[in-house]
mmCIF file of C-alpha atoms in Angstrom:
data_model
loop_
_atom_site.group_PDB
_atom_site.id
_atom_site.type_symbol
_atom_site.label_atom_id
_atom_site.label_comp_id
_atom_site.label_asym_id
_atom_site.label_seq_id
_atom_site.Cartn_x
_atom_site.Cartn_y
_atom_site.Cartn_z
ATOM 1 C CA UNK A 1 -20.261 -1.023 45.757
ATOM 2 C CA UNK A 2 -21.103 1.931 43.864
ATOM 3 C CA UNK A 3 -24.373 2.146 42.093
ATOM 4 C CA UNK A 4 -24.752 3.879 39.070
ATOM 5 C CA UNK A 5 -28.036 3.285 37.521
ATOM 6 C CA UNK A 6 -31.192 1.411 38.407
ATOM 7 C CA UNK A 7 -30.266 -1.463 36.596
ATOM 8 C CA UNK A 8 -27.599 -1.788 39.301
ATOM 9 C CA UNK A 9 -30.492 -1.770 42.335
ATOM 10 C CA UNK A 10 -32.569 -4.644 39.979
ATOM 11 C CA UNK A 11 -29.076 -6.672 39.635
ATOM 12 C CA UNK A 12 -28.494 -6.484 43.119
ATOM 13 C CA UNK A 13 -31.844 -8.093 43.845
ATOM 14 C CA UNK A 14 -31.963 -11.198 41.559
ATOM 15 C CA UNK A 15 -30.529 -14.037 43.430
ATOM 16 C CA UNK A 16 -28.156 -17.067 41.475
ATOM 17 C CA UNK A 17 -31.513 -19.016 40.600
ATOM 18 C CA UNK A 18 -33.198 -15.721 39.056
ATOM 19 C CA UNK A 19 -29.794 -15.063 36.838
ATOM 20 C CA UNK A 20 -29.427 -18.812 35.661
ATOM 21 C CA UNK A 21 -33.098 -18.558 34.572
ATOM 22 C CA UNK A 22 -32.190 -15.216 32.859
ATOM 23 C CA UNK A 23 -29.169 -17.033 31.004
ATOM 24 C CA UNK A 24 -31.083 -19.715 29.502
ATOM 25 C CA UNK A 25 -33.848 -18.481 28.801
ATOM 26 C CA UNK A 26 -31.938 -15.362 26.403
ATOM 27 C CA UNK A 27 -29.513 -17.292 24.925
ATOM 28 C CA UNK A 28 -29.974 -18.760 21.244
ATOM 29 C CA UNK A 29 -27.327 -20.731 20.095
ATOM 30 C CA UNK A 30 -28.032 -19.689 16.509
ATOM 31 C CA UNK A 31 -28.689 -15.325 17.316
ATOM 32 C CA UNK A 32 -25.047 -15.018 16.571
ATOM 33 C CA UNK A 33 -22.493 -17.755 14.194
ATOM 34 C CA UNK A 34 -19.502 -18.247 15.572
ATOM 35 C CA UNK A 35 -18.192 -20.034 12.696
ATOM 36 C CA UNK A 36 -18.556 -19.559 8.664
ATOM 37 C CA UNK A 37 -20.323 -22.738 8.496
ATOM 38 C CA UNK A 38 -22.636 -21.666 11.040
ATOM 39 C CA UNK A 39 -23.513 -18.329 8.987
ATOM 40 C CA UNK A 40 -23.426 -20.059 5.631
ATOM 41 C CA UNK A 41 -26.166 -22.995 7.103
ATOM 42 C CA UNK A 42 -28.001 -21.236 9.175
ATOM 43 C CA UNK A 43 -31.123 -23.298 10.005
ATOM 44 C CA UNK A 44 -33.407 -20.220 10.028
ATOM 45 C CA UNK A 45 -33.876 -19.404 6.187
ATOM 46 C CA UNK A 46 -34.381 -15.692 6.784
ATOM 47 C CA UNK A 47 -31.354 -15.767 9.530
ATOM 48 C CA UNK A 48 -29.387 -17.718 6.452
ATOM 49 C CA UNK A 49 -30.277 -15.169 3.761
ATOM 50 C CA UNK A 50 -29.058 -12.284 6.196
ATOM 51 C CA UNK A 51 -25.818 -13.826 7.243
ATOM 52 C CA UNK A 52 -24.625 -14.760 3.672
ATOM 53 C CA UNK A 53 -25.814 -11.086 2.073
ATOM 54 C CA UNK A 54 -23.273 -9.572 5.140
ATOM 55 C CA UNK A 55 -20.671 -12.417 3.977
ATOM 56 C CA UNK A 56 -20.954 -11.431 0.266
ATOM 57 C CA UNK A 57 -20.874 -7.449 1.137
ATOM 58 C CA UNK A 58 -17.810 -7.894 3.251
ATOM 59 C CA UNK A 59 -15.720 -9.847 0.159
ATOM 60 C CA UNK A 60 -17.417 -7.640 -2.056
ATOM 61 C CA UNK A 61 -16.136 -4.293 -0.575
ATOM 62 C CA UNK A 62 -12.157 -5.967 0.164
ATOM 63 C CA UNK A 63 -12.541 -6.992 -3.176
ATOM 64 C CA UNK A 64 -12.921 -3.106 -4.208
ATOM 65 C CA UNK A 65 -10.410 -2.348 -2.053
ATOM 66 C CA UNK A 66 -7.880 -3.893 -3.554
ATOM 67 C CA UNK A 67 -7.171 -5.589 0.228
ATOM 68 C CA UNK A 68 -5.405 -8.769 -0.970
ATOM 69 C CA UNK A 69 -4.144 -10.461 -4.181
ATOM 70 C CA UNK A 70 -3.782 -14.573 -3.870
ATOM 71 C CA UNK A 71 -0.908 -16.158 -4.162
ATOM 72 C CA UNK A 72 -0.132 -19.856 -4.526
ATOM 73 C CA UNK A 73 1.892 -21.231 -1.116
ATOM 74 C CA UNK A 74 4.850 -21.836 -2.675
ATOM 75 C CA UNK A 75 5.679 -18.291 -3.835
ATOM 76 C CA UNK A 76 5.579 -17.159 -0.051
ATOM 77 C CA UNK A 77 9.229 -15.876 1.087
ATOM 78 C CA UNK A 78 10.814 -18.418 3.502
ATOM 79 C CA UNK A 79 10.809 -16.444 6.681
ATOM 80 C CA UNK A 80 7.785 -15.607 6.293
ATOM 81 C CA UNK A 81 4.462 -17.467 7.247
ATOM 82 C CA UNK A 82 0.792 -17.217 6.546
ATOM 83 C CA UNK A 83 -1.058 -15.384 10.071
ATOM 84 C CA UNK A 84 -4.718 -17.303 10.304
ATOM 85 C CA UNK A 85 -8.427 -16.017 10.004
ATOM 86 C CA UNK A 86 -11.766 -16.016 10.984
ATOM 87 C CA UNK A 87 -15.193 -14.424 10.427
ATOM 88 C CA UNK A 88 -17.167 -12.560 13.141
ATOM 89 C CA UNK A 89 -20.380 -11.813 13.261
ATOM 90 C CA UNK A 90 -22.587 -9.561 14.897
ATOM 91 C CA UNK A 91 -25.956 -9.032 14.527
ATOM 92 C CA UNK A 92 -26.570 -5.337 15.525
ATOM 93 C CA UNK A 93 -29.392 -3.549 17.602
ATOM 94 C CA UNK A 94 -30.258 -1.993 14.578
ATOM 95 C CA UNK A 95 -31.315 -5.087 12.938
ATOM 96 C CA UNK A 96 -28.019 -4.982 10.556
ATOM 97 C CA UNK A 97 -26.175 -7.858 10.292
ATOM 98 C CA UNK A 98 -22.148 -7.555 10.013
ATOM 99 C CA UNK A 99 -19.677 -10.442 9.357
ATOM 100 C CA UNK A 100 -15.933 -9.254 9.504
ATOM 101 C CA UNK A 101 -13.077 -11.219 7.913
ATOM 102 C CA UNK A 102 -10.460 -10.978 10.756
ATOM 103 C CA UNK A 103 -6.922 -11.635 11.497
ATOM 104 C CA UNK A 104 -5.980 -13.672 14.254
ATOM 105 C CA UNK A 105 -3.899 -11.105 16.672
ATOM 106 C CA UNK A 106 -2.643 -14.554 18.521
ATOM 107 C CA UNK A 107 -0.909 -15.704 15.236
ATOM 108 C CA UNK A 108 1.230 -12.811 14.430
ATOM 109 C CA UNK A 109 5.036 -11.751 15.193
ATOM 110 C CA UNK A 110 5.773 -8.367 16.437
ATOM 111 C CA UNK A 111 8.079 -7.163 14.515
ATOM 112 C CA UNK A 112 7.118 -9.600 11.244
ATOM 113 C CA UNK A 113 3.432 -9.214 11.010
ATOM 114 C CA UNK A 114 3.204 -5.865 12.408
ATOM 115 C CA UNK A 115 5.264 -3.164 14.190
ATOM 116 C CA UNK A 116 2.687 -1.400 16.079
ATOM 117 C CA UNK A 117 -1.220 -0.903 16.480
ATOM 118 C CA UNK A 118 -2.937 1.626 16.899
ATOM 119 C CA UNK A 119 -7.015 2.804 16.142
ATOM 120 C CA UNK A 120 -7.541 6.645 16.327
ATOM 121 C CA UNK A 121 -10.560 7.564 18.666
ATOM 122 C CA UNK A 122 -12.208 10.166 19.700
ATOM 123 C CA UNK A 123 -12.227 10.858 22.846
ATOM 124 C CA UNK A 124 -15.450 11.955 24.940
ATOM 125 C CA UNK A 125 -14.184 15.174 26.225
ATOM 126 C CA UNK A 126 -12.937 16.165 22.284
ATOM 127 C CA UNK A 127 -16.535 15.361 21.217
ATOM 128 C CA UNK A 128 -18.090 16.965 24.189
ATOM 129 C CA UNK A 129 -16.050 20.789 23.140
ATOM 130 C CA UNK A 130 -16.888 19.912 19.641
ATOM 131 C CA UNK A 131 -20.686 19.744 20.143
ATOM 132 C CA UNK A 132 -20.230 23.169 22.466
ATOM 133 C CA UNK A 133 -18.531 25.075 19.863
ATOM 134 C CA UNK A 134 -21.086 23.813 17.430
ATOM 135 C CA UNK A 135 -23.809 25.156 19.850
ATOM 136 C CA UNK A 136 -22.318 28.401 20.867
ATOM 137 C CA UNK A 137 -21.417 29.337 16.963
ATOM 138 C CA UNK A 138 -24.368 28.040 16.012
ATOM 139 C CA UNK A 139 -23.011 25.684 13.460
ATOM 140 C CA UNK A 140 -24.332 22.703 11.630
ATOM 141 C CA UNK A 141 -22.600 19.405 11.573
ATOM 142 C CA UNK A 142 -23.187 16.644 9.184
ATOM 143 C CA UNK A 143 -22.195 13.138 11.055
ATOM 144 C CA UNK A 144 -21.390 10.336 8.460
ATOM 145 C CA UNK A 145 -20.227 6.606 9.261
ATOM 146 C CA UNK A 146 -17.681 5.086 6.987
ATOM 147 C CA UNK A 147 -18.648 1.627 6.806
ATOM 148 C CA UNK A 148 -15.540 0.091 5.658
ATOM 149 C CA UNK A 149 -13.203 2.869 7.109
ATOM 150 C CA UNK A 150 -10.640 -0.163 8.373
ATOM 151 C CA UNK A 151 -10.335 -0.955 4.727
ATOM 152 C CA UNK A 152 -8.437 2.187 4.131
ATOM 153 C CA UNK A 153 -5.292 2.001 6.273
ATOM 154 C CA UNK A 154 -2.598 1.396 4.199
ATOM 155 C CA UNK A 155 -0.053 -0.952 5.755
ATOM 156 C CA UNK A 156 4.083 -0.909 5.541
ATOM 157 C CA UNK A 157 4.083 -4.667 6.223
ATOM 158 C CA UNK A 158 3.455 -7.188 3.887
ATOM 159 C CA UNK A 159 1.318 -9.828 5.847
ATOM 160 C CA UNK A 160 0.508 -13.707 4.188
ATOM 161 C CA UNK A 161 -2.940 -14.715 5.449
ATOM 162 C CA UNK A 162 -4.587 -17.923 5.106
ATOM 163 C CA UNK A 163 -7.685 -18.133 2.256
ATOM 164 C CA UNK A 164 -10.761 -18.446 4.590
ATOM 165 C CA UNK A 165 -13.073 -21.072 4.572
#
């Protein structure tokens, strides 16, 4: 076993009982929905507030976005059929409180639904060489977060996704 941190050492001395203590004891069913309902009636009225203003910011920024248009059933193309959805939510270290309306990878084609996927990263050792050069040149950087940056891809396929809850 290779140890990497002290964490590791502390890990290796908590037996089963001290980790099943650990697991109940920092689990709350309601820290993190799992379902829309969930979010929606959250029992917690500050929790509930939170979780619906992150459901209303995520339609509301599609919604700018142009991401869908609805369409009634019926005008769907034969051989072609509707991929399912679901909300995630996270509730971030931060204190910020994300809900994502997601396609369900499991109900698409290859091929139909999509041809290929693919998320451009950057990797540690680019980042790493760019924070050098910034150093030795004595540059500034100015680091922004697009919030919505999945919103902009612009897709070849047409995909049919069912309204969510």
């Amino acid at each position: 076993t290779v140890l990497r941190s002290g964490r590791d050492v502390a890990a290796l001395m908590l037996d089963k009982n001290d980790l099943k203590d650990i697991a109940t004891t920092t689990t709350d069913p309601y820290d993190e929905p799992t379902t829309f309902q969930e979010a929606w009636n959250h029992p917690d009225p500050e929790e509930r507030k939170w979780w619906r203003a992150a459901i209303k910011k995520e339609f509301h920024d599609m919604n700018d976005r142009k991401v869908w248009r609805k369409i009634k059933r019926d005008r769907m193309p034969l051989q072609r059929r509707c991929v399912k959805c679901k909300w995630v939510f996270k509730k971030k270290r931060n204190g910020v409180y994300r809900a994502r309306l997601v396609a369900c990878g499991y109900s698409q084609i290859a091929g139909i639904d999509y041809s290929e996927n693919y998320a451009p990263v950057l990797h540690d050792v680019t980042y790493r060489i760019l924070l050098f050069t910034l150093i030795v040149w004595k540059l500034q950087a100015k680091i922004t977060d697009v919030e919505t940056a999945f919103l902009y891809g612009d897709l070849e396929e047409e995909i049919y996704m069912d309204c969510p809850d």
